[in-house]
Protein backbone atom coordinates (compact mmCIF):
# COMPACT_ATOMS: atom_id res chain seq x y z
CA UNK A 1 0.00 0.00 0.00
CA UNK A 2 2.78 2.44 0.91
CA UNK A 3 4.80 1.54 -2.19
CA UNK A 4 1.85 2.21 -4.48
CA UNK A 5 1.20 5.49 -2.70
CA UNK A 6 4.82 6.57 -3.18
CA UNK A 7 4.69 5.59 -6.86
CA UNK A 8 1.46 7.58 -7.35
CA UNK A 9 2.92 10.60 -5.55
CA UNK A 10 6.04 10.53 -7.72
CA UNK A 11 3.90 10.29 -10.85
CA UNK A 12 1.76 13.26 -9.80
CA UNK A 13 4.82 15.29 -8.90
CA UNK A 14 6.46 14.55 -12.26
CA UNK A 15 3.32 15.44 -14.15
CA UNK A 16 3.01 18.76 -12.33
CA UNK A 17 6.69 19.65 -12.62
CA UNK A 18 6.99 18.74 -16.29
CA UNK A 19 3.94 20.85 -17.11
CA UNK A 20 5.27 23.89 -15.23
CA UNK A 21 8.78 23.58 -16.66
CA UNK A 22 7.63 23.02 -20.24
CA UNK A 23 5.46 26.14 -20.04
CA UNK A 24 8.22 28.23 -18.43
CA UNK A 25 10.80 27.24 -21.04
CA UNK A 26 8.46 27.85 -23.97
CA UNK A 27 7.34 31.22 -22.59
CA UNK A 28 10.93 32.34 -21.97
CA UNK A 29 12.19 31.17 -25.38
CA UNK A 30 9.24 32.33 -27.48
CA UNK A 31 8.91 35.61 -25.62
CA UNK A 32 12.61 36.30 -26.11
CA UNK A 33 12.38 35.52 -29.83
CA UNK A 34 9.29 37.65 -30.46
CA UNK A 35 9.77 40.61 -28.12
CA UNK A 36 13.59 40.57 -28.13
CA UNK A 37 13.42 40.47 -24.30
CA UNK A 38 12.55 37.52 -22.13
CA UNK A 39 9.27 37.93 -20.24
CA UNK A 40 10.80 35.95 -17.36
CA UNK A 41 14.20 37.01 -16.11
CA UNK A 42 16.61 34.48 -14.60
CA UNK A 43 15.76 35.38 -11.02
CA UNK A 44 12.04 35.17 -11.76
CA UNK A 45 12.51 31.70 -13.29
CA UNK A 46 14.37 30.61 -10.17
CA UNK A 47 11.56 31.90 -7.94
CA UNK A 48 8.93 30.14 -10.05
CA UNK A 49 10.84 26.88 -9.76
CA UNK A 50 11.45 27.32 -6.04
CA UNK A 51 7.81 28.04 -5.28
CA UNK A 52 6.47 25.33 -7.58
CA UNK A 53 8.91 22.71 -6.25
CA UNK A 54 8.18 23.52 -2.63
CA UNK A 55 4.40 23.58 -2.81
CA UNK A 56 4.16 20.62 -5.17
CA UNK A 57 6.37 18.42 -3.01
CA UNK A 58 4.49 19.39 0.15
CA UNK A 59 1.09 18.80 -1.39
CA UNK A 60 1.97 15.50 -3.04
CA UNK A 61 4.13 14.03 -0.30
CA UNK A 62 1.54 14.46 2.45
CA UNK A 63 -1.20 12.38 0.80
CA UNK A 64 -1.84 9.33 2.99
CA UNK A 65 -2.32 5.87 1.44
CA UNK A 66 -5.79 4.38 1.23
CA UNK A 67 -7.13 0.85 1.10
CA UNK A 68 -8.37 1.51 -2.46
CA UNK A 69 -4.75 1.35 -3.67
CA UNK A 70 -4.73 -2.38 -2.94
CA UNK A 71 -7.75 -3.02 -5.18
CA UNK A 72 -5.89 -2.30 -8.41
CA UNK A 73 -3.30 -4.51 -10.03
CA UNK A 74 0.35 -3.70 -9.36
CA UNK A 75 2.35 -2.02 -12.10
CA UNK A 76 4.90 -4.13 -13.93
CA UNK A 77 8.62 -3.49 -13.92
CA UNK A 78 8.58 -2.40 -17.56
CA UNK A 79 5.78 0.15 -17.19
CA UNK A 80 7.08 3.61 -18.11
CA UNK A 81 7.03 6.24 -15.38
CA UNK A 82 5.33 8.72 -17.70
CA UNK A 83 2.32 6.96 -19.20
CA UNK A 84 0.42 7.91 -22.32
CA UNK A 85 -2.37 9.43 -20.20
CA UNK A 86 0.14 11.50 -18.23
CA UNK A 87 1.69 12.77 -21.45
CA UNK A 88 -1.76 13.81 -22.72
CA UNK A 89 -2.44 15.60 -19.43
CA UNK A 90 0.94 17.35 -19.51
CA UNK A 91 0.52 18.53 -23.09
CA UNK A 92 -3.13 19.51 -22.60
CA UNK A 93 -2.42 21.59 -19.50
CA UNK A 94 0.67 23.11 -21.11
CA UNK A 95 -1.34 24.22 -24.16
CA UNK A 96 -4.00 25.72 -21.89
CA UNK A 97 -1.45 27.58 -19.78
CA UNK A 98 0.49 28.77 -22.82
CA UNK A 99 -2.69 30.08 -24.43
CA UNK A 100 -3.56 32.03 -21.30
CA UNK A 101 -0.03 33.37 -20.76
CA UNK A 102 0.51 34.40 -24.38
CA UNK A 103 -2.90 36.07 -24.44
CA UNK A 104 -1.95 38.10 -21.38
CA UNK A 105 1.55 38.78 -22.72
CA UNK A 106 0.62 39.98 -26.20
CA UNK A 107 -3.00 41.18 -25.88
CA UNK A 108 -3.21 41.90 -22.15
CA UNK A 109 -2.32 45.55 -22.47
CA UNK A 110 -5.11 46.13 -24.98
CA UNK A 111 -7.59 44.23 -22.81
CA UNK A 112 -6.66 46.33 -19.80
CA UNK A 113 -6.95 49.65 -21.64
CA UNK A 114 -10.50 49.29 -22.91
CA UNK A 115 -12.07 51.01 -19.89
CA UNK A 116 -9.30 53.57 -19.57
CA UNK A 117 -9.57 54.62 -23.21
CA UNK A 118 -13.31 55.16 -22.82
CA UNK A 119 -12.66 57.48 -19.88
CA UNK A 120 -10.03 59.34 -21.89
CA UNK A 121 -12.48 59.92 -24.73
CA UNK A 122 -15.00 61.41 -22.31
CA UNK A 123 -12.37 63.74 -20.93
CA UNK A 124 -12.24 62.23 -17.44
PDB file of N, CA, C and O in Angstrom, residues 24-91:
ATOM      1  N   UNK A  24       7.244  27.169 -18.737  1.00  0.00           N
ATOM      2  CA  UNK A  24       8.219  28.226 -18.428  1.00  0.00           C
ATOM      3  C   UNK A  24       9.283  28.336 -19.516  1.00  0.00           C
ATOM      4  O   UNK A  24       9.642  29.446 -19.925  1.00  0.00           O
ATOM      5  N   UNK A  25       9.769  27.219 -19.993  1.00  0.00           N
ATOM      6  CA  UNK A  25      10.805  27.245 -21.039  1.00  0.00           C
ATOM      7  C   UNK A  25      10.245  27.797 -22.342  1.00  0.00           C
ATOM      8  O   UNK A  25      10.881  28.628 -23.000  1.00  0.00           O
ATOM      9  N   UNK A  26       9.047  27.373 -22.716  1.00  0.00           N
ATOM     10  CA  UNK A  26       8.458  27.847 -23.972  1.00  0.00           C
ATOM     11  C   UNK A  26       8.151  29.341 -23.887  1.00  0.00           C
ATOM     12  O   UNK A  26       8.389  30.097 -24.834  1.00  0.00           O
ATOM     13  N   UNK A  27       7.635  29.793 -22.746  1.00  0.00           N
ATOM     14  CA  UNK A  27       7.341  31.224 -22.591  1.00  0.00           C
ATOM     15  C   UNK A  27       8.628  32.038 -22.657  1.00  0.00           C
ATOM     16  O   UNK A  27       8.686  33.068 -23.339  1.00  0.00           O
ATOM     17  N   UNK A  28       9.668  31.595 -21.966  1.00  0.00           N
ATOM     18  CA  UNK A  28      10.929  32.342 -21.968  1.00  0.00           C
ATOM     19  C   UNK A  28      11.544  32.374 -23.366  1.00  0.00           C
ATOM     20  O   UNK A  28      11.979  33.431 -23.832  1.00  0.00           O
ATOM     21  N   UNK A  29      11.565  31.241 -24.050  1.00  0.00           N
ATOM     22  CA  UNK A  29      12.186  31.174 -25.378  1.00  0.00           C
ATOM     23  C   UNK A  29      11.370  31.946 -26.417  1.00  0.00           C
ATOM     24  O   UNK A  29      11.914  32.777 -27.154  1.00  0.00           O
ATOM     25  N   UNK A  30      10.079  31.674 -26.478  1.00  0.00           N
ATOM     26  CA  UNK A  30       9.236  32.326 -27.478  1.00  0.00           C
ATOM     27  C   UNK A  30       9.132  33.826 -27.220  1.00  0.00           C
ATOM     28  O   UNK A  30       9.189  34.626 -28.152  1.00  0.00           O
ATOM     29  N   UNK A  31       8.971  34.186 -25.948  1.00  0.00           N
ATOM     30  CA  UNK A  31       8.908  35.607 -25.616  1.00  0.00           C
ATOM     31  C   UNK A  31      10.184  36.334 -25.985  1.00  0.00           C
ATOM     32  O   UNK A  31      10.152  37.463 -26.472  1.00  0.00           O
ATOM     33  N   UNK A  32      11.330  35.683 -25.766  1.00  0.00           N
ATOM     34  CA  UNK A  32      12.609  36.301 -26.114  1.00  0.00           C
ATOM     35  C   UNK A  32      12.764  36.431 -27.629  1.00  0.00           C
ATOM     36  O   UNK A  32      13.313  37.420 -28.112  1.00  0.00           O
ATOM     37  N   UNK A  33      12.268  35.460 -28.368  1.00  0.00           N
ATOM     38  CA  UNK A  33      12.376  35.522 -29.831  1.00  0.00           C
ATOM     39  C   UNK A  33      11.451  36.585 -30.425  1.00  0.00           C
ATOM     40  O   UNK A  33      11.828  37.282 -31.357  1.00  0.00           O
ATOM     41  N   UNK A  34      10.267  36.721 -29.880  1.00  0.00           N
ATOM     42  CA  UNK A  34       9.292  37.645 -30.465  1.00  0.00           C
ATOM     43  C   UNK A  34       9.495  39.077 -29.973  1.00  0.00           C
ATOM     44  O   UNK A  34       9.493  40.012 -30.760  1.00  0.00           O
ATOM     45  N   UNK A  35       9.675  39.260 -28.675  1.00  0.00           N
ATOM     46  CA  UNK A  35       9.773  40.609 -28.124  1.00  0.00           C
ATOM     47  C   UNK A  35      11.208  41.087 -27.944  1.00  0.00           C
ATOM     48  O   UNK A  35      11.428  42.191 -27.468  1.00  0.00           O
ATOM     49  N   UNK A  36      12.167  40.262 -28.277  1.00  0.00           N
ATOM     50  CA  UNK A  36      13.592  40.566 -28.130  1.00  0.00           C
ATOM     51  C   UNK A  36      14.005  40.755 -26.665  1.00  0.00           C
ATOM     52  O   UNK A  36      15.078  41.255 -26.383  1.00  0.00           O
ATOM     53  N   UNK A  37      13.117  40.404 -25.728  1.00  0.00           N
ATOM     54  CA  UNK A  37      13.423  40.471 -24.302  1.00  0.00           C
ATOM     55  C   UNK A  37      12.604  39.390 -23.619  1.00  0.00           C
ATOM     56  O   UNK A  37      11.398  39.277 -23.858  1.00  0.00           O
ATOM     57  N   UNK A  38      13.242  38.627 -22.784  1.00  0.00           N
ATOM     58  CA  UNK A  38      12.549  37.523 -22.129  1.00  0.00           C
ATOM     59  C   UNK A  38      11.517  38.043 -21.136  1.00  0.00           C
ATOM     60  O   UNK A  38      11.810  38.917 -20.329  1.00  0.00           O
ATOM     61  N   UNK A  39      10.285  37.504 -21.194  1.00  0.00           N
ATOM     62  CA  UNK A  39       9.266  37.929 -20.237  1.00  0.00           C
ATOM     63  C   UNK A  39       9.594  37.489 -18.810  1.00  0.00           C
ATOM     64  O   UNK A  39       9.157  38.111 -17.860  1.00  0.00           O
ATOM     65  N   UNK A  40      10.364  36.430 -18.672  1.00  0.00           N
ATOM     66  CA  UNK A  40      10.800  35.954 -17.359  1.00  0.00           C
ATOM     67  C   UNK A  40      12.314  36.081 -17.267  1.00  0.00           C
ATOM     68  O   UNK A  40      13.043  35.470 -18.035  1.00  0.00           O
ATOM     69  N   UNK A  41      12.757  36.879 -16.347  1.00  0.00           N
ATOM     70  CA  UNK A  41      14.202  37.014 -16.115  1.00  0.00           C
ATOM     71  C   UNK A  41      14.703  35.795 -15.351  1.00  0.00           C
ATOM     72  O   UNK A  41      13.926  34.995 -14.853  1.00  0.00           O
ATOM     73  N   UNK A  42      16.014  35.665 -15.244  1.00  0.00           N
ATOM     74  CA  UNK A  42      16.607  34.484 -14.604  1.00  0.00           C
ATOM     75  C   UNK A  42      16.177  34.350 -13.147  1.00  0.00           C
ATOM     76  O   UNK A  42      15.835  33.252 -12.692  1.00  0.00           O
ATOM     77  N   UNK A  43      16.151  35.432 -12.432  1.00  0.00           N
ATOM     78  CA  UNK A  43      15.756  35.383 -11.021  1.00  0.00           C
ATOM     79  C   UNK A  43      14.279  35.014 -10.891  1.00  0.00           C
ATOM     80  O   UNK A  43      13.893  34.244 -10.009  1.00  0.00           O
ATOM     81  N   UNK A  44      13.452  35.513 -11.793  1.00  0.00           N
ATOM     82  CA  UNK A  44      12.035  35.167 -11.761  1.00  0.00           C
ATOM     83  C   UNK A  44      11.824  33.680 -12.051  1.00  0.00           C
ATOM     84  O   UNK A  44      10.981  33.038 -11.428  1.00  0.00           O
ATOM     85  N   UNK A  45      12.593  33.133 -12.995  1.00  0.00           N
ATOM     86  CA  UNK A  45      12.510  31.697 -13.292  1.00  0.00           C
ATOM     87  C   UNK A  45      12.914  30.877 -12.077  1.00  0.00           C
ATOM     88  O   UNK A  45      12.296  29.858 -11.766  1.00  0.00           O
ATOM     89  N   UNK A  46      13.947  31.313 -11.367  1.00  0.00           N
ATOM     90  CA  UNK A  46      14.370  30.607 -10.166  1.00  0.00           C
ATOM     91  C   UNK A  46      13.285  30.651  -9.090  1.00  0.00           C
ATOM     92  O   UNK A  46      13.036  29.654  -8.412  1.00  0.00           O
ATOM     93  N   UNK A  47      12.630  31.797  -8.921  1.00  0.00           N
ATOM     94  CA  UNK A  47      11.563  31.897  -7.940  1.00  0.00           C
ATOM     95  C   UNK A  47      10.378  31.017  -8.323  1.00  0.00           C
ATOM     96  O   UNK A  47       9.764  30.387  -7.467  1.00  0.00           O
ATOM     97  N   UNK A  48      10.027  31.000  -9.598  1.00  0.00           N
ATOM     98  CA  UNK A  48       8.932  30.136 -10.054  1.00  0.00           C
ATOM     99  C   UNK A  48       9.252  28.685  -9.735  1.00  0.00           C
ATOM    100  O   UNK A  48       8.414  27.954  -9.194  1.00  0.00           O
ATOM    101  N   UNK A  49      10.471  28.258 -10.039  1.00  0.00           N
ATOM    102  CA  UNK A  49      10.843  26.875  -9.759  1.00  0.00           C
ATOM    103  C   UNK A  49      10.884  26.594  -8.266  1.00  0.00           C
ATOM    104  O   UNK A  49      10.443  25.530  -7.814  1.00  0.00           O
ATOM    105  N   UNK A  50      11.396  27.519  -7.486  1.00  0.00           N
ATOM    106  CA  UNK A  50      11.454  27.320  -6.042  1.00  0.00           C
ATOM    107  C   UNK A  50      10.063  27.186  -5.446  1.00  0.00           C
ATOM    108  O   UNK A  50       9.787  26.268  -4.669  1.00  0.00           O
ATOM    109  N   UNK A  51       9.169  28.076  -5.818  1.00  0.00           N
ATOM    110  CA  UNK A  51       7.808  28.041  -5.279  1.00  0.00           C
ATOM    111  C   UNK A  51       7.068  26.798  -5.762  1.00  0.00           C
ATOM    112  O   UNK A  51       6.414  26.103  -4.980  1.00  0.00           O
ATOM    113  N   UNK A  52       7.171  26.495  -7.039  1.00  0.00           N
ATOM    114  CA  UNK A  52       6.471  25.330  -7.578  1.00  0.00           C
ATOM    115  C   UNK A  52       7.017  24.027  -6.997  1.00  0.00           C
ATOM    116  O   UNK A  52       6.248  23.115  -6.696  1.00  0.00           O
ATOM    117  N   UNK A  53       8.319  23.927  -6.832  1.00  0.00           N
ATOM    118  CA  UNK A  53       8.905  22.709  -6.252  1.00  0.00           C
ATOM    119  C   UNK A  53       8.477  22.527  -4.805  1.00  0.00           C
ATOM    120  O   UNK A  53       8.126  21.427  -4.386  1.00  0.00           O
ATOM    121  N   UNK A  54       8.501  23.603  -4.057  1.00  0.00           N
ATOM    122  CA  UNK A  54       8.180  23.516  -2.632  1.00  0.00           C
ATOM    123  C   UNK A  54       6.728  23.126  -2.412  1.00  0.00           C
ATOM    124  O   UNK A  54       6.431  22.166  -1.698  1.00  0.00           O
ATOM    125  N   UNK A  55       5.818  23.855  -3.025  1.00  0.00           N
ATOM    126  CA  UNK A  55       4.401  23.578  -2.807  1.00  0.00           C
ATOM    127  C   UNK A  55       3.972  22.246  -3.405  1.00  0.00           C
ATOM    128  O   UNK A  55       3.150  21.531  -2.823  1.00  0.00           O
ATOM    129  N   UNK A  56       4.522  21.895  -4.548  1.00  0.00           N
ATOM    130  CA  UNK A  56       4.162  20.617  -5.166  1.00  0.00           C
ATOM    131  C   UNK A  56       4.640  19.452  -4.317  1.00  0.00           C
ATOM    132  O   UNK A  56       3.909  18.477  -4.112  1.00  0.00           O
ATOM    133  N   UNK A  57       5.857  19.528  -3.816  1.00  0.00           N
ATOM    134  CA  UNK A  57       6.370  18.420  -3.014  1.00  0.00           C
ATOM    135  C   UNK A  57       5.618  18.308  -1.691  1.00  0.00           C
ATOM    136  O   UNK A  57       5.328  17.208  -1.231  1.00  0.00           O
ATOM    137  N   UNK A  58       5.266  19.440  -1.084  1.00  0.00           N
ATOM    138  CA  UNK A  58       4.492  19.392   0.150  1.00  0.00           C
ATOM    139  C   UNK A  58       3.099  18.823  -0.079  1.00  0.00           C
ATOM    140  O   UNK A  58       2.610  18.002   0.699  1.00  0.00           O
ATOM    141  N   UNK A  59       2.450  19.254  -1.126  1.00  0.00           N
ATOM    142  CA  UNK A  59       1.093  18.798  -1.394  1.00  0.00           C
ATOM    143  C   UNK A  59       1.047  17.321  -1.770  1.00  0.00           C
ATOM    144  O   UNK A  59       0.158  16.589  -1.348  1.00  0.00           O
ATOM    145  N   UNK A  60       2.009  16.885  -2.552  1.00  0.00           N
ATOM    146  CA  UNK A  60       1.966  15.505  -3.041  1.00  0.00           C
ATOM    147  C   UNK A  60       2.595  14.508  -2.075  1.00  0.00           C
ATOM    148  O   UNK A  60       2.276  13.333  -2.107  1.00  0.00           O
ATOM    149  N   UNK A  61       3.467  14.954  -1.224  1.00  0.00           N
ATOM    150  CA  UNK A  61       4.128  14.035  -0.300  1.00  0.00           C
ATOM    151  C   UNK A  61       3.312  13.792   0.964  1.00  0.00           C
ATOM    152  O   UNK A  61       3.598  12.864   1.706  1.00  0.00           O
ATOM    153  N   UNK A  62       2.313  14.601   1.218  1.00  0.00           N
ATOM    154  CA  UNK A  62       1.541  14.456   2.447  1.00  0.00           C
ATOM    155  C   UNK A  62       0.236  13.691   2.241  1.00  0.00           C
ATOM    156  O   UNK A  62      -0.561  13.598   3.161  1.00  0.00           O
ATOM    157  N   UNK A  63       0.023  13.135   1.061  1.00  0.00           N
ATOM    158  CA  UNK A  63      -1.198  12.384   0.802  1.00  0.00           C
ATOM    159  C   UNK A  63      -1.075  10.983   1.414  1.00  0.00           C
ATOM    160  O   UNK A  63      -0.182  10.214   1.044  1.00  0.00           O
ATOM    161  N   UNK A  64      -1.955  10.632   2.341  1.00  0.00           N
ATOM    162  CA  UNK A  64      -1.841   9.326   2.990  1.00  0.00           C
ATOM    163  C   UNK A  64      -2.349   8.201   2.083  1.00  0.00           C
ATOM    164  O   UNK A  64      -3.208   8.427   1.221  1.00  0.00           O
ATOM    165  N   UNK A  65      -1.836   6.997   2.249  1.00  0.00           N
ATOM    166  CA  UNK A  65      -2.317   5.872   1.440  1.00  0.00           C
ATOM    167  C   UNK A  65      -3.716   5.443   1.878  1.00  0.00           C
ATOM    168  O   UNK A  65      -4.111   5.633   3.023  1.00  0.00           O
ATOM    169  N   UNK A  66      -4.447   4.868   0.945  1.00  0.00           N
ATOM    170  CA  UNK A  66      -5.794   4.384   1.229  1.00  0.00           C
ATOM    171  C   UNK A  66      -5.884   2.901   0.887  1.00  0.00           C
ATOM    172  O   UNK A  66      -5.037   2.359   0.167  1.00  0.00           O
ATOM    173  N   UNK A  67      -6.914   2.272   1.382  1.00  0.00           N
ATOM    174  CA  UNK A  67      -7.133   0.847   1.101  1.00  0.00           C
ATOM    175  C   UNK A  67      -7.474   0.620  -0.376  1.00  0.00           C
ATOM    176  O   UNK A  67      -7.267  -0.459  -0.903  1.00  0.00           O
ATOM    177  N   UNK A  68      -7.996   1.642  -1.045  1.00  0.00           N
ATOM    178  CA  UNK A  68      -8.367   1.513  -2.457  1.00  0.00           C
ATOM    179  C   UNK A  68      -7.155   1.240  -3.340  1.00  0.00           C
ATOM    180  O   UNK A  68      -7.291   0.678  -4.431  1.00  0.00           O
ATOM    181  N   UNK A  69      -5.968   1.610  -2.883  1.00  0.00           N
ATOM    182  CA  UNK A  69      -4.753   1.350  -3.666  1.00  0.00           C
ATOM    183  C   UNK A  69      -4.505  -0.146  -3.836  1.00  0.00           C
ATOM    184  O   UNK A  69      -3.917  -0.573  -4.824  1.00  0.00           O
ATOM    185  N   UNK A  70      -4.956  -0.940  -2.880  1.00  0.00           N
ATOM    186  CA  UNK A  70      -4.735  -2.380  -2.943  1.00  0.00           C
ATOM    187  C   UNK A  70      -5.715  -3.093  -3.864  1.00  0.00           C
ATOM    188  O   UNK A  70      -5.520  -4.262  -4.187  1.00  0.00           O
ATOM    189  N   UNK A  71      -6.752  -2.399  -4.309  1.00  0.00           N
ATOM    190  CA  UNK A  71      -7.749  -3.017  -5.181  1.00  0.00           C
ATOM    191  C   UNK A  71      -7.299  -3.095  -6.635  1.00  0.00           C
ATOM    192  O   UNK A  71      -7.823  -3.884  -7.407  1.00  0.00           O
ATOM    193  N   UNK A  72      -6.350  -2.272  -7.020  1.00  0.00           N
ATOM    194  CA  UNK A  72      -5.889  -2.300  -8.412  1.00  0.00           C
ATOM    195  C   UNK A  72      -4.682  -3.227  -8.544  1.00  0.00           C
ATOM    196  O   UNK A  72      -4.002  -3.534  -7.570  1.00  0.00           O
ATOM    197  N   UNK A  73      -4.441  -3.633  -9.769  1.00  0.00           N
ATOM    198  CA  UNK A  73      -3.301  -4.510 -10.034  1.00  0.00           C
ATOM    199  C   UNK A  73      -1.999  -3.736  -9.882  1.00  0.00           C
ATOM    200  O   UNK A  73      -1.948  -2.551 -10.180  1.00  0.00           O
ATOM    201  N   UNK A  74      -0.937  -4.402  -9.449  1.00  0.00           N
ATOM    202  CA  UNK A  74       0.354  -3.704  -9.359  1.00  0.00           C
ATOM    203  C   UNK A  74       0.903  -3.413 -10.753  1.00  0.00           C
ATOM    204  O   UNK A  74       0.603  -4.113 -11.721  1.00  0.00           O
ATOM    205  N   UNK A  75       1.717  -2.362 -10.833  1.00  0.00           N
ATOM    206  CA  UNK A  75       2.351  -2.021 -12.104  1.00  0.00           C
ATOM    207  C   UNK A  75       3.525  -2.953 -12.337  1.00  0.00           C
ATOM    208  O   UNK A  75       4.225  -3.349 -11.405  1.00  0.00           O
ATOM    209  N   UNK A  76       3.776  -3.272 -13.592  1.00  0.00           N
ATOM    210  CA  UNK A  76       4.902  -4.130 -13.930  1.00  0.00           C
ATOM    211  C   UNK A  76       6.220  -3.376 -13.891  1.00  0.00           C
ATOM    212  O   UNK A  76       6.260  -2.150 -13.830  1.00  0.00           O
ATOM    213  N   UNK A  77       7.294  -4.115 -13.949  1.00  0.00           N
ATOM    214  CA  UNK A  77       8.622  -3.491 -13.919  1.00  0.00           C
ATOM    215  C   UNK A  77       8.913  -2.686 -15.180  1.00  0.00           C
ATOM    216  O   UNK A  77       9.709  -1.762 -15.160  1.00  0.00           O
ATOM    217  N   UNK A  78       8.297  -3.062 -16.281  1.00  0.00           N
ATOM    218  CA  UNK A  78       8.584  -2.401 -17.558  1.00  0.00           C
ATOM    219  C   UNK A  78       7.632  -1.253 -17.859  1.00  0.00           C
ATOM    220  O   UNK A  78       7.722  -0.656 -18.929  1.00  0.00           O
ATOM    221  N   UNK A  79       6.714  -0.947 -16.956  1.00  0.00           N
ATOM    222  CA  UNK A  79       5.778   0.153 -17.188  1.00  0.00           C
ATOM    223  C   UNK A  79       6.542   1.474 -17.127  1.00  0.00           C
ATOM    224  O   UNK A  79       7.283   1.735 -16.190  1.00  0.00           O
ATOM    225  N   UNK A  80       6.370   2.322 -18.134  1.00  0.00           N
ATOM    226  CA  UNK A  80       7.080   3.614 -18.114  1.00  0.00           C
ATOM    227  C   UNK A  80       6.548   4.507 -16.997  1.00  0.00           C
ATOM    228  O   UNK A  80       5.372   4.445 -16.632  1.00  0.00           O
ATOM    229  N   UNK A  81       7.410   5.335 -16.473  1.00  0.00           N
ATOM    230  CA  UNK A  81       7.035   6.235 -15.385  1.00  0.00           C
ATOM    231  C   UNK A  81       6.069   7.308 -15.870  1.00  0.00           C
ATOM    232  O   UNK A  81       5.168   7.718 -15.156  1.00  0.00           O
ATOM    233  N   UNK A  82       6.244   7.747 -17.103  1.00  0.00           N
ATOM    234  CA  UNK A  82       5.325   8.718 -17.705  1.00  0.00           C
ATOM    235  C   UNK A  82       4.469   7.967 -18.715  1.00  0.00           C
ATOM    236  O   UNK A  82       4.930   7.602 -19.793  1.00  0.00           O
ATOM    237  N   UNK A  83       3.225   7.737 -18.343  1.00  0.00           N
ATOM    238  CA  UNK A  83       2.322   6.964 -19.197  1.00  0.00           C
ATOM    239  C   UNK A  83       1.761   7.843 -20.316  1.00  0.00           C
ATOM    240  O   UNK A  83       1.963   9.058 -20.352  1.00  0.00           O
ATOM    241  N   UNK A  84       1.036   7.201 -21.199  1.00  0.00           N
ATOM    242  CA  UNK A  84       0.416   7.911 -22.317  1.00  0.00           C
ATOM    243  C   UNK A  84      -0.621   8.922 -21.804  1.00  0.00           C
ATOM    244  O   UNK A  84      -0.715  10.047 -22.298  1.00  0.00           O
ATOM    245  N   UNK A  85      -1.376   8.525 -20.788  1.00  0.00           N
ATOM    246  CA  UNK A  85      -2.370   9.429 -20.197  1.00  0.00           C
ATOM    247  C   UNK A  85      -1.694  10.628 -19.545  1.00  0.00           C
ATOM    248  O   UNK A  85      -2.167  11.762 -19.683  1.00  0.00           O
ATOM    249  N   UNK A  86      -0.598  10.386 -18.837  1.00  0.00           N
ATOM    250  CA  UNK A  86       0.140  11.495 -18.227  1.00  0.00           C
ATOM    251  C   UNK A  86       0.659  12.450 -19.282  1.00  0.00           C
ATOM    252  O   UNK A  86       0.605  13.670 -19.099  1.00  0.00           O
ATOM    253  N   UNK A  87       1.164  11.916 -20.378  1.00  0.00           N
ATOM    254  CA  UNK A  87       1.686  12.765 -21.446  1.00  0.00           C
ATOM    255  C   UNK A  87       0.566  13.623 -22.048  1.00  0.00           C
ATOM    256  O   UNK A  87       0.760  14.808 -22.321  1.00  0.00           O
ATOM    257  N   UNK A  88      -0.618  13.032 -22.213  1.00  0.00           N
ATOM    258  CA  UNK A  88      -1.756  13.809 -22.717  1.00  0.00           C
ATOM    259  C   UNK A  88      -2.129  14.914 -21.737  1.00  0.00           C
ATOM    260  O   UNK A  88      -2.420  16.038 -22.141  1.00  0.00           O
ATOM    261  N   UNK A  89      -2.127  14.592 -20.441  1.00  0.00           N
ATOM    262  CA  UNK A  89      -2.442  15.601 -19.431  1.00  0.00           C
ATOM    263  C   UNK A  89      -1.403  16.718 -19.424  1.00  0.00           C
ATOM    264  O   UNK A  89      -1.749  17.899 -19.328  1.00  0.00           O
ATOM    265  N   UNK A  90      -0.132  16.358 -19.506  1.00  0.00           N
ATOM    266  CA  UNK A  90       0.940  17.347 -19.506  1.00  0.00           C
ATOM    267  C   UNK A  90       0.801  18.276 -20.703  1.00  0.00           C
ATOM    268  O   UNK A  90       0.838  19.507 -20.566  1.00  0.00           O
ATOM    269  N   UNK A  91       0.627  17.702 -21.883  1.00  0.00           N
ATOM    270  CA  UNK A  91       0.522  18.526 -23.087  1.00  0.00           C
ATOM    271  C   UNK A  91      -0.758  19.360 -23.099  1.00  0.00           C
ATOM    272  O   UNK A  91      -0.749  20.525 -23.503  1.00  0.00           O
TER     273      UNK A  91
END
